[in-house]
Short mmCIF file of C-alpha atoms in Angstrom, two decimals:
data_model
loop_
_atom_site.label_atom_id
_atom_site.label_comp_id
_atom_site.label_asym_id
_atom_site.label_seq_id
_atom_site.Cartn_x
_atom_site.Cartn_y
_atom_site.Cartn_z
CA MET A 1 1.04 12.30 -10.60
CA SER A 2 -0.04 9.90 -9.06
CA HIS A 3 -2.81 9.52 -6.51
CA PRO A 4 -2.63 5.83 -4.68
CA THR A 5 0.40 4.79 -3.81
CA ARG A 6 2.53 2.45 -1.51
CA ASN A 7 5.81 4.46 -0.83
CA PRO A 8 6.67 4.84 2.53
CA ASP A 9 7.62 8.06 2.85
CA THR A 10 4.75 9.57 1.59
CA ARG A 11 2.49 7.23 4.52
CA THR A 12 4.71 8.97 6.63
CA LEU A 13 3.99 12.37 4.88
CA ALA A 14 0.24 11.78 5.65
CA THR A 15 0.75 10.59 8.88
CA VAL A 16 2.84 13.87 10.01
CA ALA A 17 -0.17 16.70 7.80
CA HIS A 18 -3.04 14.63 9.53
CA THR A 19 -1.59 15.09 12.91
CA ALA A 20 -0.50 18.81 11.70
CA PHE A 21 -4.21 19.66 10.93
CA PHE A 22 -5.63 18.59 13.94
CA LEU A 23 -2.83 20.08 16.02
CA LEU A 24 -3.55 23.41 14.44
CA LEU A 25 -7.32 23.15 14.23
CA GLY A 26 -6.92 22.67 17.70
CA ALA A 27 -4.55 25.56 18.37
CA SER A 28 -6.66 27.58 16.07
CA LEU A 29 -10.28 26.73 18.50
CA LEU A 30 -8.24 27.29 22.01
CA ARG A 31 -6.49 31.33 20.80
CA PHE A 32 -10.27 32.04 19.66
CA LEU A 33 -12.16 31.42 22.64
CA LEU A 34 -9.53 32.55 24.94
CA ARG A 35 -9.21 35.82 22.82
CA HIS A 36 -12.98 36.26 22.19
CA PRO A 37 -15.02 35.03 25.12
CA GLY A 38 -18.33 35.04 25.39
CA GLU A 39 -19.20 35.77 21.59
CA PRO A 40 -22.25 35.73 19.72
CA ARG A 41 -20.48 33.71 17.27
CA THR A 42 -18.21 30.98 19.45
CA PRO A 43 -21.28 28.30 18.99
CA TRP A 44 -21.04 28.48 15.20
CA ILE A 45 -16.89 28.42 15.41
CA ILE A 46 -17.21 25.51 17.73
CA ALA A 47 -19.81 23.77 15.89
CA LEU A 48 -17.89 24.53 12.11
CA SER A 49 -14.27 22.49 14.09
CA ILE A 50 -16.38 19.75 14.98
CA SER A 51 -17.87 19.00 11.63
CA LEU A 52 -14.52 20.37 10.16
CA ALA A 53 -12.09 17.51 12.52
CA LEU A 54 -15.00 14.76 11.34
CA LEU A 55 -15.31 15.47 7.79
CA TYR A 56 -10.96 15.33 7.24
CA VAL A 57 -11.46 11.95 9.59
CA LEU A 58 -13.68 10.53 6.68
CA GLY A 59 -10.65 11.44 4.22
CA PRO A 60 -8.56 7.78 4.91
CA ALA A 61 -11.85 5.78 4.29
CA LEU A 62 -12.65 7.44 1.01
CA GLY A 63 -9.02 6.38 -0.58
CA ALA A 64 -6.45 8.71 -2.37
CA ALA A 65 -7.91 8.23 -5.77
CA PRO A 66 -10.28 11.22 -7.37
CA THR A 67 -13.52 9.67 -6.97
CA ALA A 68 -16.43 11.65 -6.90
CA ARG A 69 -17.31 11.21 -3.53
CA ARG A 70 -13.93 11.63 -2.66
CA LEU A 71 -14.20 15.05 -4.68
CA LEU A 72 -17.14 15.57 -2.79
CA TRP A 73 -15.48 15.33 0.41
CA LEU A 74 -12.69 17.69 -0.80
CA GLY A 75 -15.07 20.27 -1.41
CA LEU A 76 -16.70 20.18 2.09
CA VAL A 77 -13.80 19.95 3.63
CA VAL A 78 -12.84 23.80 1.77
CA THR A 79 -15.80 24.73 1.81
CA THR A 80 -16.21 24.46 5.86
CA TRP A 81 -12.38 25.07 6.76
CA VAL A 82 -13.23 28.68 4.15
CA VAL A 83 -16.67 29.81 6.30
CA LEU A 84 -14.34 29.37 9.79
CA VAL A 85 -12.09 31.84 8.17
CA VAL A 86 -14.28 34.32 7.49
CA LEU A 87 -15.85 33.93 10.97
CA ALA A 88 -12.65 33.71 12.08
CA PRO A 89 -9.39 34.41 10.15
CA SER A 90 -6.89 32.53 13.15
CA PHE A 91 -8.23 29.11 11.40
CA ALA A 92 -6.02 30.47 7.99
CA TRP A 93 -3.09 27.98 9.18
CA CYS A 94 -4.92 24.97 9.43
CA ALA A 95 -4.55 25.97 5.34
CA VAL A 96 -0.86 23.73 5.14
CA PRO A 97 -1.95 20.09 5.76
CA LEU A 98 -5.37 21.16 3.81
CA PHE A 99 -2.39 21.51 0.41
CA PHE A 100 -1.69 17.89 0.95
CA THR A 101 -4.94 16.81 1.00
CA ALA A 102 -5.62 18.55 -2.17
CA LEU A 103 -2.24 17.35 -4.09
CA ARG A 104 -3.23 13.92 -3.04
CA THR A 105 -6.42 14.24 -4.07
CA LEU A 106 -6.90 16.20 -7.42
CA PRO A 107 -4.56 15.85 -10.45
CA PRO A 108 -1.32 17.75 -11.22
CA ARG A 109 -2.98 20.99 -12.16
CA ALA A 110 -6.05 21.66 -10.44
CA ALA A 111 -4.08 20.29 -7.28
CA VAL A 112 -1.93 23.69 -7.59
CA VAL A 113 -4.92 25.84 -8.61
CA LEU A 114 -6.83 24.88 -5.56
CA VAL A 115 -3.64 25.42 -3.51
CA ALA A 116 -2.85 28.69 -5.27
CA LEU A 117 -6.40 29.71 -4.31
CA LEU A 118 -6.19 28.44 -1.24
CA THR A 119 -2.63 30.40 -0.85
CA GLY A 120 -4.22 33.96 -1.76
CA PHE A 121 -7.52 33.50 0.91
CA VAL A 122 -5.20 32.60 3.44
CA VAL A 123 -3.04 35.79 3.07
CA ILE A 124 -5.89 37.68 2.94
CA ALA A 125 -7.10 36.34 5.98
CA GLN A 126 -3.77 37.17 8.04
CA MET A 127 -4.07 40.52 6.66
CA LYS A 128 -6.91 41.17 8.01
CA LEU A 129 -5.91 40.38 11.24
CA SER A 130 -3.14 42.67 11.06
CA LYS A 131 -3.27 45.73 12.28
CA SER A 132 -0.76 47.24 10.00
CA PHE A 133 1.38 45.48 7.02
CA ASP A 134 3.46 43.29 7.50
CA PRO A 135 6.09 41.98 4.40
CA ASN A 136 6.06 38.54 6.31
CA LEU A 137 2.00 37.79 6.02
CA LEU A 138 2.40 38.66 2.02
CA LEU A 139 5.00 36.53 1.28
CA ALA A 140 5.35 33.87 4.03
CA PRO A 141 1.94 31.90 3.03
CA PRO A 142 2.85 31.31 -0.42
CA ALA A 143 6.81 30.51 0.19
CA VAL A 144 5.11 27.75 2.30
CA ALA A 145 2.71 26.85 -0.37
CA ALA A 146 5.56 26.71 -2.67
CA LEU A 147 7.69 24.64 -0.03
CA ALA A 148 4.59 22.18 0.50
CA THR A 149 3.83 21.49 -3.28
CA ALA A 150 7.36 20.79 -4.19
CA VAL A 151 8.00 17.94 -1.67
CA PHE A 152 5.21 16.55 -2.18
CA VAL A 153 5.74 16.75 -6.33
CA HIS A 154 8.97 15.46 -5.50
CA MET A 155 8.13 12.21 -2.99
CA GLU A 156 5.40 11.25 -5.68
CA ARG A 157 8.35 11.48 -8.47
CA GLN A 158 10.01 9.27 -6.20
CA ALA A 159 7.58 6.94 -6.04
CA GLN A 160 6.47 6.78 -9.42
CA ALA A 161 10.16 6.12 -10.72
CA GLN A 162 10.38 3.37 -7.45
CA ARG A 163 7.20 1.72 -8.73
CA ALA A 164 8.36 1.52 -12.75
CA LEU A 165 12.07 0.04 -11.21
CA ILE A 166 9.51 -2.43 -9.44
CA ASP A 167 7.64 -2.98 -12.82
CA ASP A 168 10.95 -3.55 -14.59
CA LEU A 169 12.22 -6.25 -12.20
CA ILE A 170 8.92 -7.86 -11.85
CA ARG A 171 9.15 -8.69 -15.85
CA THR A 172 12.64 -9.36 -16.41
CA ARG A 173 11.94 -12.10 -13.71
CA ARG A 174 9.28 -13.20 -15.42
CA GLU A 175 11.22 -13.37 -18.99
CA LEU A 176 14.25 -14.71 -17.73
CA ALA A 177 11.73 -17.56 -15.88
CA ALA A 178 10.19 -18.02 -19.48
CA THR A 179 13.55 -18.26 -20.95
CA GLU A 180 14.64 -20.90 -18.89
CA ARG A 181 11.55 -22.50 -19.72
CA ARG A 182 12.19 -22.95 -22.98
CA GLU A 183 15.33 -23.41 -22.78
CA GLY A 184 14.90 -26.66 -20.27
CA THR A 185 12.10 -27.75 -22.32
CA LEU A 186 14.08 -28.01 -25.11
CA ALA A 187 17.45 -29.69 -23.37
CA GLU A 188 15.00 -32.20 -22.35
CA ARG A 189 13.41 -32.82 -25.79
CA GLN A 190 16.42 -32.75 -27.32
CA ARG A 191 17.99 -35.56 -23.94
CA LEU A 192 14.75 -37.68 -24.85
CA SER A 193 15.27 -37.75 -28.90
CA MET A 194 18.55 -39.09 -28.34
CA GLU A 195 17.41 -41.59 -25.83
CA ILE A 196 14.92 -42.89 -28.20
CA HIS A 197 17.37 -42.65 -31.42
CA ASP A 198 19.59 -44.22 -29.19
CA THR A 199 17.69 -47.23 -28.17
CA LEU A 200 14.05 -47.64 -29.41
CA ALA A 201 14.88 -46.41 -33.10
CA GLN A 202 18.13 -48.64 -33.21
CA ASN A 203 15.88 -51.65 -31.84
CA LEU A 204 13.07 -51.46 -34.45
CA SER A 205 16.19 -51.11 -36.68
CA SER A 206 17.55 -54.21 -35.57
CA GLN A 207 13.97 -55.81 -35.53
CA GLN A 208 13.31 -54.94 -38.96
CA MET A 209 16.74 -56.57 -40.25
CA LEU A 210 16.71 -59.37 -38.71
CA LEU A 211 12.58 -59.82 -39.72
CA GLN A 212 13.50 -59.65 -43.28
CA ALA A 213 16.60 -61.98 -42.89
CA ALA A 214 13.96 -64.23 -41.50
CA ASP A 215 11.99 -63.13 -44.42
CA ARG A 216 14.35 -63.85 -46.94
CA THR A 217 15.52 -67.52 -46.13
CA TRP A 218 12.70 -69.05 -44.37
CA ASP A 219 11.64 -71.84 -47.26
CA THR A 220 15.71 -72.44 -48.41
CA ASP A 221 17.21 -72.21 -44.10
CA PRO A 222 14.36 -72.49 -41.76
CA ALA A 223 16.68 -72.99 -38.84
CA THR A 224 18.22 -69.92 -39.27
CA ALA A 225 15.08 -68.04 -40.32
CA ARG A 226 14.08 -69.11 -36.51
CA ALA A 227 17.23 -67.60 -35.13
CA HIS A 228 16.58 -64.39 -36.62
CA VAL A 229 12.73 -64.56 -35.10
CA ARG A 230 14.31 -65.63 -31.95
CA THR A 231 17.03 -62.89 -32.08
CA ALA A 232 13.44 -59.89 -32.88
CA THR A 233 12.03 -61.09 -30.25
CA GLY A 234 15.51 -60.70 -27.55
CA ILE A 235 15.67 -57.37 -29.26
CA ALA A 236 12.06 -56.84 -29.03
CA ALA A 237 12.06 -57.19 -25.73
CA HIS A 238 14.75 -55.48 -24.88
CA GLY A 239 13.02 -52.36 -26.44
CA LEU A 240 10.24 -53.30 -24.36
CA ALA A 241 12.25 -52.25 -21.29
CA GLU A 242 14.03 -49.23 -23.10
CA ALA A 243 10.35 -47.85 -23.18
CA ARG A 244 8.97 -48.90 -19.76
CA ARG A 245 12.27 -46.94 -18.35
CA LEU A 246 11.54 -43.72 -20.78
CA VAL A 247 8.32 -43.89 -19.27
CA HIS A 248 9.55 -44.27 -16.00
CA ASP A 249 12.04 -41.19 -16.16
CA LEU A 250 9.15 -39.04 -17.32
CA ALA A 251 7.07 -39.42 -14.49
CA PRO A 252 7.16 -36.87 -11.79
CA SER A 253 10.88 -37.12 -9.79
CA GLU A 254 7.83 -37.05 -6.35
CA LEU A 255 6.20 -40.07 -7.32
CA ALA A 256 9.51 -41.76 -7.57
CA ASP A 257 11.14 -45.61 -5.36
CA GLY A 258 7.17 -45.83 -4.78
CA ALA A 259 6.26 -42.52 -2.84
CA GLY A 260 2.87 -41.99 -2.72
CA LEU A 261 0.67 -39.21 -4.22
CA SER A 262 -0.40 -38.30 0.03
CA GLU A 263 3.39 -37.96 0.53
CA ALA A 264 4.55 -35.45 -2.86
CA LEU A 265 1.65 -33.62 -1.73
CA ARG A 266 2.24 -33.06 1.73
CA ALA A 267 6.34 -32.37 0.65
CA LEU A 268 4.64 -29.80 -1.72
CA ASP A 269 5.44 -25.87 -0.74
CA ALA A 270 4.73 -22.66 -2.75
CA GLY A 271 7.51 -20.24 -1.78
CA PRO A 272 8.34 -19.12 1.70
CA ASP A 273 5.71 -16.28 2.11
CA ILE A 274 2.71 -18.57 1.83
CA GLU A 275 2.10 -21.51 4.69
CA VAL A 276 0.78 -24.89 2.86
CA ARG A 277 -1.96 -27.66 4.28
CA PHE A 278 -2.66 -30.65 3.78
CA HIS A 279 -5.42 -32.92 4.58
CA LEU A 280 -6.58 -36.50 3.26
CA GLU A 281 -9.96 -37.13 3.49
CA GLY A 282 -11.38 -40.81 2.81
CA THR A 283 -9.67 -43.98 3.03
CA PRO A 284 -7.19 -43.98 0.81
CA ALA A 285 -7.41 -46.58 -2.68
CA PRO A 286 -4.38 -47.15 -5.08
CA LEU A 287 -4.48 -45.21 -7.63
CA PRO A 288 -2.93 -45.77 -11.75
CA ASP A 289 0.48 -43.99 -12.39
CA ARG A 290 -0.82 -41.74 -14.69
CA VAL A 291 -4.09 -40.43 -12.32
CA GLN A 292 -0.90 -40.05 -9.99
CA SER A 293 0.56 -37.65 -11.99
CA ALA A 294 -2.12 -35.89 -12.45
CA LEU A 295 -2.81 -34.63 -9.68
CA LEU A 296 0.62 -34.25 -8.93
CA ARG A 297 1.14 -31.90 -11.90
CA ILE A 298 -2.38 -29.75 -10.85
CA ALA A 299 -1.73 -29.12 -7.66
CA GLN A 300 2.20 -27.77 -8.41
CA GLY A 301 0.50 -26.00 -10.90
CA ALA A 302 -2.18 -24.47 -8.29
CA LEU A 303 0.25 -23.92 -6.08
CA ALA A 304 2.21 -21.88 -9.18
CA ASN A 305 -0.42 -19.51 -10.07
CA VAL A 306 -1.04 -19.20 -5.91
CA ARG A 307 2.50 -17.49 -5.89
CA GLU A 308 2.62 -15.36 -8.43
CA HIS A 309 -1.26 -13.99 -8.77
CA SER A 310 -3.49 -14.65 -5.52
CA GLY A 311 -1.48 -12.56 -2.92
CA ALA A 312 -2.74 -15.48 -0.83
CA ARG A 313 -1.09 -16.32 2.54
CA THR A 314 -2.07 -19.82 3.14
CA ALA A 315 -3.29 -22.41 0.73
CA ALA A 316 -5.05 -25.87 1.44
CA LEU A 317 -4.55 -28.88 -0.57
CA THR A 318 -6.92 -31.49 0.37
CA LEU A 319 -7.33 -34.96 -1.20
CA SER A 320 -10.22 -37.06 -1.03
CA PHE A 321 -11.66 -40.87 -1.79
CA LEU A 322 -15.24 -40.66 -2.32
CA GLY A 323 -15.60 -44.32 -3.99
CA ASP A 324 -15.89 -43.80 -7.28
CA GLN A 325 -13.87 -40.89 -7.76
CA VAL A 326 -10.71 -39.17 -6.16
CA VAL A 327 -11.28 -35.51 -5.84
CA LEU A 328 -8.13 -32.55 -5.26
CA ASP A 329 -9.02 -29.01 -3.87
CA ILE A 330 -6.31 -26.11 -3.90
CA ALA A 331 -7.78 -23.37 -1.77
CA ASP A 332 -6.32 -19.74 -1.20
CA ASP A 333 -6.78 -17.10 0.98
CA GLY A 334 -6.14 -14.54 -1.41
CA HIS A 335 -7.42 -11.84 -3.19
CA GLY A 336 -9.82 -13.91 -6.25
CA PHE A 337 -11.31 -12.61 -9.22
CA ALA A 338 -15.06 -11.77 -10.37
CA GLU A 339 -14.78 -12.53 -14.20
CA PRO A 340 -15.37 -16.57 -14.55
CA ARG A 341 -12.92 -18.21 -16.16
CA THR A 342 -13.18 -20.62 -19.24
CA ASP A 343 -11.18 -22.81 -21.82
CA ALA A 344 -11.52 -18.97 -23.97
CA ALA A 345 -10.35 -16.79 -21.55
CA GLU A 346 -7.26 -18.33 -19.91
CA ARG A 347 -4.30 -16.96 -20.64
CA GLY A 348 -0.83 -18.65 -19.81
CA HIS A 349 -0.51 -22.55 -19.56
CA GLY A 350 -1.34 -23.26 -16.16
CA LEU A 351 -5.23 -23.93 -16.07
CA PRO A 352 -5.90 -25.15 -19.83
CA ALA A 353 -2.66 -27.76 -18.95
CA MET A 354 -4.59 -28.53 -16.16
CA ARG A 355 -8.10 -28.74 -17.98
CA ALA A 356 -6.43 -31.07 -20.27
CA ARG A 357 -4.98 -33.17 -18.12
CA VAL A 358 -8.75 -34.24 -15.81
CA ARG A 359 -10.31 -34.52 -19.27
CA GLN A 360 -7.63 -37.18 -20.56
CA LEU A 361 -9.01 -38.76 -17.32
CA GLY A 362 -12.40 -38.22 -17.85
CA GLY A 363 -13.00 -35.96 -15.06
CA THR A 364 -13.72 -32.48 -14.20
CA LEU A 365 -11.90 -29.44 -13.22
CA THR A 366 -14.29 -26.54 -11.69
CA ILE A 367 -13.02 -23.17 -10.17
CA GLU A 368 -14.18 -21.24 -7.67
CA SER A 369 -13.61 -17.32 -6.58
CA THR A 370 -14.80 -14.24 -5.01
CA PRO A 371 -13.32 -10.96 -4.65
CA GLY A 372 -11.53 -10.80 -1.96
CA GLU A 373 -12.22 -14.19 -0.72
CA GLY A 374 -9.42 -15.91 -2.46
CA THR A 375 -10.35 -19.47 -4.98
CA VAL A 376 -10.71 -23.34 -4.49
CA LEU A 377 -10.04 -24.75 -7.38
CA SER A 378 -11.51 -28.54 -7.89
CA ALA A 379 -9.80 -31.59 -10.19
CA ALA A 380 -12.39 -34.57 -10.32
CA ILE A 381 -11.01 -38.00 -11.65
CA PRO A 382 -13.25 -40.46 -11.33
CA LEU A 383 -11.51 -44.08 -10.30
CA GLU A 384 -13.46 -46.55 -13.42
CA PRO A 385 -13.36 -45.91 -17.01
CA ALA A 386 -16.72 -43.14 -17.40
CA PRO A 387 -18.97 -45.04 -20.23
#
């Protein structure tokens, strides 16, 4: 049985149980005051009722997991209620909401045992109130307890099935995304291999044959040899143009057609549920293409991590020109993490790829995070070659 749950039906049931508890507690106190005015035990009954109400209010703040504090709280609640029932048996019906509290707090077997003990105590208290034997007082409390337990167990099982289904869907989606990335990588490799074979490789092969022919005829036919060299030079120029075209095609499409890094970063998003803001600080300076590509890829990877892992609602991109270096900061308001991230501890390819990009340009990548306060990733790249 899973205790902490986000199932809406379980939350509704908990709200109803809390409301019923306070209604039954108030009704039991009012009944006692009306039927037993001026008794010496009245101050004790009032004090215990207030104590039980205050203890019950503390419950949601302790969570639903069976921690030591939660178990101590449950023990105090049950003990206070038992004393109340001993002094005034009419408080016995407050046990019904306590059934749900026990089922939400304790492991299944322990919860069932406690519910059974509470039910037995209710039967004894009700029989004490009755002046004659009443079979309803003997059978009704166990029936109510069994019904409450069955409803709660059924809803918990539904919640577990729903969580399992959601986990399966998330895992399947990640597997599909990984498969699509692998297929895309293979397709891109195949495209590049064909491009290189049809352009650079063919040009290099032609140059080799022409230069070999020029070498063979250099002494006997210099004019023909020079013609071969000129032809090889033309093919080399064409190959250089093809190589530049391939390099341009590999650059981020967001930087194509002369678009600047600031505009590309401003256009990034992290999905419909996350607001992304962009800030530019300092005086922009021209950046080499490889620096722009690296910073854009780092921003895209960081926003992907924010979307998939952080639970954030907002993210901020800040591009700062600091004279001798350019710094890109990506900050989010997600749940963060406590353990330090190192090259050896990082999983997947996102952060290691970012570190590799920054390291190739002589820069540094730092990550700062605090649980509950978000994460800040900072990439600093020098604008002049490092010594």
